[in-house]
mmCIF file of C-alpha atoms and ligand atoms in Angstrom:
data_model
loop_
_atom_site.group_PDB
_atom_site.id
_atom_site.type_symbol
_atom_site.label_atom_id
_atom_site.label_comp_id
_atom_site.label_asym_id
_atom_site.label_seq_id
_atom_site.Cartn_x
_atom_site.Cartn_y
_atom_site.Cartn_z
ATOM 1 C CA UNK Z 230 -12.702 -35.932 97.940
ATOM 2 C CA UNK Z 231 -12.273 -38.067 94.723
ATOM 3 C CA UNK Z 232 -15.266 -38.347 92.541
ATOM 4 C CA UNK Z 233 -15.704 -42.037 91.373
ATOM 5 C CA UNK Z 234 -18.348 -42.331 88.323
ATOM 6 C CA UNK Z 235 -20.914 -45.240 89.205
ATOM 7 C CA UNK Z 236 -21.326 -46.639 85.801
ATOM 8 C CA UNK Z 237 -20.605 -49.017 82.844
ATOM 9 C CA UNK Z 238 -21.478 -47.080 80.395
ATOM 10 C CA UNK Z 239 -18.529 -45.923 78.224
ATOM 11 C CA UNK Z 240 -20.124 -42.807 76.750
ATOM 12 C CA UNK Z 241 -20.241 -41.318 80.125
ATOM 13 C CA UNK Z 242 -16.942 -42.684 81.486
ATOM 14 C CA UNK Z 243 -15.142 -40.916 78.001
ATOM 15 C CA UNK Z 244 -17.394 -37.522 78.495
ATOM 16 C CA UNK Z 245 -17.153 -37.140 82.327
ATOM 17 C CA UNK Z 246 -13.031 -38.167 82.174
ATOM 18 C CA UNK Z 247 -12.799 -35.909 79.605
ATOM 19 C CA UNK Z 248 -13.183 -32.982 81.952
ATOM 20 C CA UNK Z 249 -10.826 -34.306 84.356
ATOM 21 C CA UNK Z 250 -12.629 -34.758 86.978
ATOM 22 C CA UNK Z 251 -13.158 -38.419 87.089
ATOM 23 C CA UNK Z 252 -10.830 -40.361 89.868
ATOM 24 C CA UNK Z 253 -12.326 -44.075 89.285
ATOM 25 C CA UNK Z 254 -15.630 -46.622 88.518
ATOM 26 C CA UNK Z 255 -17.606 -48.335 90.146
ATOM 27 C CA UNK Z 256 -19.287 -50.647 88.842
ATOM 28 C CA UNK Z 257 -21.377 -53.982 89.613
ATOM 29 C CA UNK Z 258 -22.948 -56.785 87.698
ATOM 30 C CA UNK Z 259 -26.271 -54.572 87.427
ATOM 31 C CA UNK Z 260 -25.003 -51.944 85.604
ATOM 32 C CA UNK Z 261 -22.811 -54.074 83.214
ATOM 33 C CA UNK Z 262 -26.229 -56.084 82.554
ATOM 34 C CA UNK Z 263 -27.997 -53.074 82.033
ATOM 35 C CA UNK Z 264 -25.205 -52.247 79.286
ATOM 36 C CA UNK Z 265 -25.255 -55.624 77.435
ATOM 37 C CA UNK Z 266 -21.801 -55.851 77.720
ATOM 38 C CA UNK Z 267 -19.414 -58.535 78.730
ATOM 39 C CA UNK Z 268 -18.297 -58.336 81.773
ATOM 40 C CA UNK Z 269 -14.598 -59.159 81.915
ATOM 41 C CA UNK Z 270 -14.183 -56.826 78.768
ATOM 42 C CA UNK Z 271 -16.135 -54.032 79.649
ATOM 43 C CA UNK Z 272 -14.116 -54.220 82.741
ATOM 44 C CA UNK Z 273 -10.887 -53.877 80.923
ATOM 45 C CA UNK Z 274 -12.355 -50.876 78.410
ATOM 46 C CA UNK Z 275 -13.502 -49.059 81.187
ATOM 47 C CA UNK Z 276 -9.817 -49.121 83.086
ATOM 48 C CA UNK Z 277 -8.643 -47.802 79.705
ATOM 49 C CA UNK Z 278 -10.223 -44.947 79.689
ATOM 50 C CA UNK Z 279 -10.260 -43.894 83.327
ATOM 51 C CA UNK Z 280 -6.632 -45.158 84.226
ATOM 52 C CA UNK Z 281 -7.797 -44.952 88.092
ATOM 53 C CA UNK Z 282 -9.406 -47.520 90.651
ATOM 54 C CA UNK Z 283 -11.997 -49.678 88.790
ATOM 55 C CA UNK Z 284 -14.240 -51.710 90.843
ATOM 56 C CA UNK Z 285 -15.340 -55.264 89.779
ATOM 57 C CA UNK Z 286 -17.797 -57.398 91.662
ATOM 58 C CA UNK Z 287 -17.320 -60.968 92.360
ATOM 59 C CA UNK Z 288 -20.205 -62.845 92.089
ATOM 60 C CA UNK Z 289 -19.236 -66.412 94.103
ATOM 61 C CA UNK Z 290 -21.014 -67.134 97.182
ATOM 62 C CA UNK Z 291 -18.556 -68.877 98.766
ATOM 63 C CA UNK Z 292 -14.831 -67.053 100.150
ATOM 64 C CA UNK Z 293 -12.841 -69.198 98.276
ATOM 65 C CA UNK Z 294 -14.793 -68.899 94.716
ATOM 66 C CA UNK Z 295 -14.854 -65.052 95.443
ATOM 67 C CA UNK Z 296 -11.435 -65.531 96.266
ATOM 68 C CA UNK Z 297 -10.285 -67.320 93.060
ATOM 69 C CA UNK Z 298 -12.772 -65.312 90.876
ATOM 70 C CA UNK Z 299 -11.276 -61.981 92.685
ATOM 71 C CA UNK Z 300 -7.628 -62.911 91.643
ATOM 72 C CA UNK Z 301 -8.710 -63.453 88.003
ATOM 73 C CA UNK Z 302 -10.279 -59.919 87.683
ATOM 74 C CA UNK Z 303 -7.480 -58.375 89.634
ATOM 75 C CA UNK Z 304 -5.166 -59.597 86.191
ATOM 76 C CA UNK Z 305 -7.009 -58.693 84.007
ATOM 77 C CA UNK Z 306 -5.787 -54.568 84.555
ATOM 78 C CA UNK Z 307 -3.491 -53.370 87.229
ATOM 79 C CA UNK Z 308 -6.201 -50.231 87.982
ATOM 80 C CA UNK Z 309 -8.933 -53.505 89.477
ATOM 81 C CA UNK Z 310 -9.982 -53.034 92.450
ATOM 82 C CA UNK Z 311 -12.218 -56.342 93.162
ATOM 83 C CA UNK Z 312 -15.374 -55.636 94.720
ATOM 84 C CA UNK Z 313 -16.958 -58.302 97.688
ATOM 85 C CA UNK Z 314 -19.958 -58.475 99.570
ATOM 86 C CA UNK Z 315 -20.013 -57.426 103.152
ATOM 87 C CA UNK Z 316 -20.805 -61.061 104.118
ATOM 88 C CA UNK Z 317 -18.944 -63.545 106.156
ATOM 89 C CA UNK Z 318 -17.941 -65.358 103.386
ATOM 90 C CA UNK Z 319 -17.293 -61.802 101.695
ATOM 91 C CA UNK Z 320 -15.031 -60.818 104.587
ATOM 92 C CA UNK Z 321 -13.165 -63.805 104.357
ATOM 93 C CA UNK Z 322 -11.902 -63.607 101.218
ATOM 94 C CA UNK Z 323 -11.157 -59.779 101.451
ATOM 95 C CA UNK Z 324 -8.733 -61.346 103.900
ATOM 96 C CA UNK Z 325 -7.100 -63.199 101.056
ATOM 97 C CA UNK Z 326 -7.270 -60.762 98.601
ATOM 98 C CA UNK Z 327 -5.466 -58.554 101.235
ATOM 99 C CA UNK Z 328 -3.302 -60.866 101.494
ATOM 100 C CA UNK Z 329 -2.151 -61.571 97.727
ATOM 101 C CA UNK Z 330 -1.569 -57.072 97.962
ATOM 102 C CA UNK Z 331 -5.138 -56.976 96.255
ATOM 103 C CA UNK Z 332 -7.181 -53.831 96.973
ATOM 104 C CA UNK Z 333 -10.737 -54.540 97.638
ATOM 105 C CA UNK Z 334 -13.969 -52.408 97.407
ATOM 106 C CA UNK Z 335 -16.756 -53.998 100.324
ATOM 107 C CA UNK Z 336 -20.108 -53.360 98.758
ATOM 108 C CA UNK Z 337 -23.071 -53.608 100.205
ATOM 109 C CA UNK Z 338 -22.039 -52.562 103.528
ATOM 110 C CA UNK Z 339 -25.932 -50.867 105.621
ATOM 111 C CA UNK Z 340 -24.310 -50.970 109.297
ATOM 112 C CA UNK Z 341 -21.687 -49.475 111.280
ATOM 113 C CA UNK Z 342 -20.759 -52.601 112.682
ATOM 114 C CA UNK Z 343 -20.172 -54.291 109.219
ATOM 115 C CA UNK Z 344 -18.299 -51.531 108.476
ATOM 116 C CA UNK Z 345 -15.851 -51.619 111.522
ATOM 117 C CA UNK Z 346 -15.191 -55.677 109.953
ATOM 118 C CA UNK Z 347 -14.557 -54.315 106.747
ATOM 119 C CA UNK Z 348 -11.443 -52.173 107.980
ATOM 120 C CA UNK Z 349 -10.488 -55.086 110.109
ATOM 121 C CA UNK Z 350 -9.947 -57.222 107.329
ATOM 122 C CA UNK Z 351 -7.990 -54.485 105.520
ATOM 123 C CA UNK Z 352 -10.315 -53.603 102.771
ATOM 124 C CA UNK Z 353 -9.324 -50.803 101.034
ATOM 125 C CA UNK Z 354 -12.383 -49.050 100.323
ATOM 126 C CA UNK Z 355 -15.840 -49.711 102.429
ATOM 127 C CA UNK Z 356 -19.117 -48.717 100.305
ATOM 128 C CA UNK Z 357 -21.855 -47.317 102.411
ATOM 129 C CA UNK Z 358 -25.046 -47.842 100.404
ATOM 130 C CA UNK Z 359 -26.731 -44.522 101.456
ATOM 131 C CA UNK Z 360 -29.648 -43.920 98.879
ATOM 132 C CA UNK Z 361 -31.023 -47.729 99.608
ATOM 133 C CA UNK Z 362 -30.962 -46.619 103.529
ATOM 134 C CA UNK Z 363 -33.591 -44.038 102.596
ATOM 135 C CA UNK Z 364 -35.638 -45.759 99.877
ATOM 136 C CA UNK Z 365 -36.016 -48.003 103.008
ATOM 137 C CA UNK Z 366 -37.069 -44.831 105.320
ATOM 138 C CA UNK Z 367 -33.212 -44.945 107.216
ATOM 139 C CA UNK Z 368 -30.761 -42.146 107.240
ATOM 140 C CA UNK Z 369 -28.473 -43.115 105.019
ATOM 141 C CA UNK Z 370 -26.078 -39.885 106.182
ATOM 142 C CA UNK Z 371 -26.326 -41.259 109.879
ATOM 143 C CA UNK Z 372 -24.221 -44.417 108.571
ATOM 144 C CA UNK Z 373 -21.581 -42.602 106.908
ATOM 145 C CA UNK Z 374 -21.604 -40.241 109.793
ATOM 146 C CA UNK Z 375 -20.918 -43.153 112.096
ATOM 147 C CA UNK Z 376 -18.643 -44.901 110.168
ATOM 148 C CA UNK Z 377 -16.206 -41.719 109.584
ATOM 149 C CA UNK Z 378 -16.312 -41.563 113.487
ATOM 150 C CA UNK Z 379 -15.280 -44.874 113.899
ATOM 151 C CA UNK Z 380 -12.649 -44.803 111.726
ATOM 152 C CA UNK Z 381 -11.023 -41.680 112.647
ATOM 153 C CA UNK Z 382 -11.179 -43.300 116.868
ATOM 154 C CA UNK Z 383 -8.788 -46.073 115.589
ATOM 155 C CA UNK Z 384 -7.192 -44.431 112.531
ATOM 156 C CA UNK Z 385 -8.220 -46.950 110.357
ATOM 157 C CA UNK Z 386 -6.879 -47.065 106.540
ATOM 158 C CA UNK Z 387 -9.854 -48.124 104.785
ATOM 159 C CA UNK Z 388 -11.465 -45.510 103.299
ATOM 160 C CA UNK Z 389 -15.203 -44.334 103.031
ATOM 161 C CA UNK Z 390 -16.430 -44.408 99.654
ATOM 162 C CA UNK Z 391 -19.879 -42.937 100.037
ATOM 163 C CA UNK Z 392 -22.354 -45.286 97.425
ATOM 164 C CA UNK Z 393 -25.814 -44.916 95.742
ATOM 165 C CA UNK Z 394 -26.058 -41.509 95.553
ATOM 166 C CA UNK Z 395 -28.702 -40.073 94.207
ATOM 167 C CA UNK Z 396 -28.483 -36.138 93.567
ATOM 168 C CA UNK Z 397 -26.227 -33.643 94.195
ATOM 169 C CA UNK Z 398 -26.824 -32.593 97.836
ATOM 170 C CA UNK Z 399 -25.775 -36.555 98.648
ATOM 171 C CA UNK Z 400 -22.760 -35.630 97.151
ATOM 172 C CA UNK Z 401 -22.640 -32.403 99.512
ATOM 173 C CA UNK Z 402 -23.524 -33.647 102.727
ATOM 174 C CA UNK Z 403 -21.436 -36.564 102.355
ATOM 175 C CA UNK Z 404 -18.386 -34.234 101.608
ATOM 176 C CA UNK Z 405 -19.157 -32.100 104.839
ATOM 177 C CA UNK Z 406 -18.838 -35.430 106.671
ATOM 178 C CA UNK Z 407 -15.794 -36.082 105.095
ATOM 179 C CA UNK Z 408 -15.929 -39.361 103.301
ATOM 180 C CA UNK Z 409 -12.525 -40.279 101.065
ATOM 181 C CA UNK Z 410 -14.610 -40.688 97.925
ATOM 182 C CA UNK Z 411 -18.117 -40.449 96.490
ATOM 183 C CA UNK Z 412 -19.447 -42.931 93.481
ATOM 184 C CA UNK Z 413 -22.335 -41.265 91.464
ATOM 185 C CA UNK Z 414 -24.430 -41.848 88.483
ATOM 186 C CA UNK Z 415 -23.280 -40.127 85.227
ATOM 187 C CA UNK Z 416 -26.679 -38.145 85.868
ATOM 188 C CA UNK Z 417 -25.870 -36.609 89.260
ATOM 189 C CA UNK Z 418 -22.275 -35.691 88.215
ATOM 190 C CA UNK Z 419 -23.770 -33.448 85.480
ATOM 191 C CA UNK Z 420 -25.870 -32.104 88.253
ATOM 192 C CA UNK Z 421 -23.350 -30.872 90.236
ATOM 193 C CA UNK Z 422 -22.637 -28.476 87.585
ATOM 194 C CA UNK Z 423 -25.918 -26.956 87.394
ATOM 195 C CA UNK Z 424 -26.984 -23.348 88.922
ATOM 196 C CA UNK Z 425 -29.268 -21.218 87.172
ATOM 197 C CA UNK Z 426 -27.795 -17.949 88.723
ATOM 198 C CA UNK Z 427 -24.642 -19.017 87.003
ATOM 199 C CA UNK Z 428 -26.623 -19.129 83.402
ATOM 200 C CA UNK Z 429 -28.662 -15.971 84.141
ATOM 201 C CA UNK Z 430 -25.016 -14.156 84.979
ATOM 202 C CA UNK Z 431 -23.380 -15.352 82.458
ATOM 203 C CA UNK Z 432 -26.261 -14.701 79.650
ATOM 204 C CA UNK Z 433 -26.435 -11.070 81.173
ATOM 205 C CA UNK Z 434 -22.112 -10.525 80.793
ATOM 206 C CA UNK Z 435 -22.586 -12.012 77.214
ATOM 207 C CA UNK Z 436 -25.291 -9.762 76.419
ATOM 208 C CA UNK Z 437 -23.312 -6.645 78.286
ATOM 209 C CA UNK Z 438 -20.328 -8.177 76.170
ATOM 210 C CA UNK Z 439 -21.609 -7.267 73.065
ATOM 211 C CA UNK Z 440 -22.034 -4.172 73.912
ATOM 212 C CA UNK Z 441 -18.542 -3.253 74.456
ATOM 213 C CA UNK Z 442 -16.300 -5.920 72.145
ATOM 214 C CA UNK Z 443 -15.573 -3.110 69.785
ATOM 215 C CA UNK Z 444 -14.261 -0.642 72.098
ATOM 216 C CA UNK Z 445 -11.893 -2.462 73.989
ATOM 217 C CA UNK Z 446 -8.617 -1.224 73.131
HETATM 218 C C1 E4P O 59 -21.496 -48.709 93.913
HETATM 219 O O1 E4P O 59 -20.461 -49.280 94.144
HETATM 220 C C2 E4P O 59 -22.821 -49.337 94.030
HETATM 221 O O2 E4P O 59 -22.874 -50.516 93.306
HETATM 222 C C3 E4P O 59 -23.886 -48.388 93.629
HETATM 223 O O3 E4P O 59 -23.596 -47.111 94.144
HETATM 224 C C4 E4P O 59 -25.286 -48.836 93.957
HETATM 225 O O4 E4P O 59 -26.176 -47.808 93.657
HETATM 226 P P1 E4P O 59 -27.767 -48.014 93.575
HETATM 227 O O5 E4P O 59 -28.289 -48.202 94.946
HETATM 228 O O6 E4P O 59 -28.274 -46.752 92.948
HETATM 229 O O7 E4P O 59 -27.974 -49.222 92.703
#
């Protein structure tokens, strides 16, 4: 499973690649906002640091601005991967994308059946939005159950990039089912490193430790 960091924060993208662990970013025009940044430049710091898939979001309604807006982020790093709504429009112009050898990320994707369009038109990536499924009282783990089975009946390419996580045991369940890649907040990848038996042990073999460091040899 890669681990994709869902952010546009730099300070997180430098501590979390840091421990090599990071595979990619996600990001969308949200989280740049929330950063004050520019987009098309944060864009191209953030594929600095990471030097994996970086996802940027068109923001055109119609399939031929997302189109032309999608080539122009796709040069602005080789490690782009443009981002498009799972909309008709947004379907359309993953087709062209596809078409120029652009890899595209389909965001916003809440149904198997938009899902099954998305590997049709040869996204590579589809991005299951499972933590607004149950702010909205909906499974989000049925989706990414149902898309997995879908994709594995017709061995399609695209693959599932489980999105808006939002603690660790999303991360979990969504690695049981077997999705390609999950995007988290900066938060819930520090999470995953988290068990207090692990502190208590290792307090108790420091402690031990001390006891015995000067008879060793
Ligand atoms: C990732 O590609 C999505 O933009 C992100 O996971 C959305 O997460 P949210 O529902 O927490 O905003």
């Amino acid at each position: 499973m890669k681990f994709f960091l869902d952010t546009a924060n730099l300070d997180e993208i430098r501590k979390a690649a840091s421990l090599g662990l990071v595979d990619g970013v996600t990001t969308n025009p949200s989280l740049i906002a929330k950063e004050g940044a520019k987009f098309y430049q944060r864009i191209v710091e953030i594929c600095e640091i990471v030097k994996g898939p970086v996802s940027a979001e068109v923001t055109s309604l119609e399939a031929d601005g997302m189109c032309r807006q999608g080539r122009d982020l796709a040069k602005l790093h080789s490690c782009v991967v443009v981002k498009t709504p799972t909309t008709k429009e947004g379907l359309k112009a993953t087709r062209c994308l596809v078409a120029d050898g652009i890899k595209v990320n389909m965001t916003l994707c809440f149904s198997p059946a938009q899902a099954l369009l998305v590997a049709k038109a040869g996204a590579t990536y589809v991005s299951p939005f499972l933590g607004r499924l149950d702010d909205v009282s909906h499974v989000g783990m049925d989706l990414l159950r149902d898309i997995i089975t879908i994709y594995h009946q017709y061995g399609f390419k695209t693959q599932v990039l489980a999105a808006s996580l939002r603690h660790p045991l999303h991360v979990v369940e969504a690695a049981k089912l077997g999705a390609d890649v999950a995007t988290m907040p900066f938060k819930v990848f520090e999470q995953l490193f988290n068990h207090p038996l692990t502190d208590r042990g290792q307090d108790q073999f420091l402690k031990d430790w001390e006891k015995v460091k000067d008879q060793v040899l």
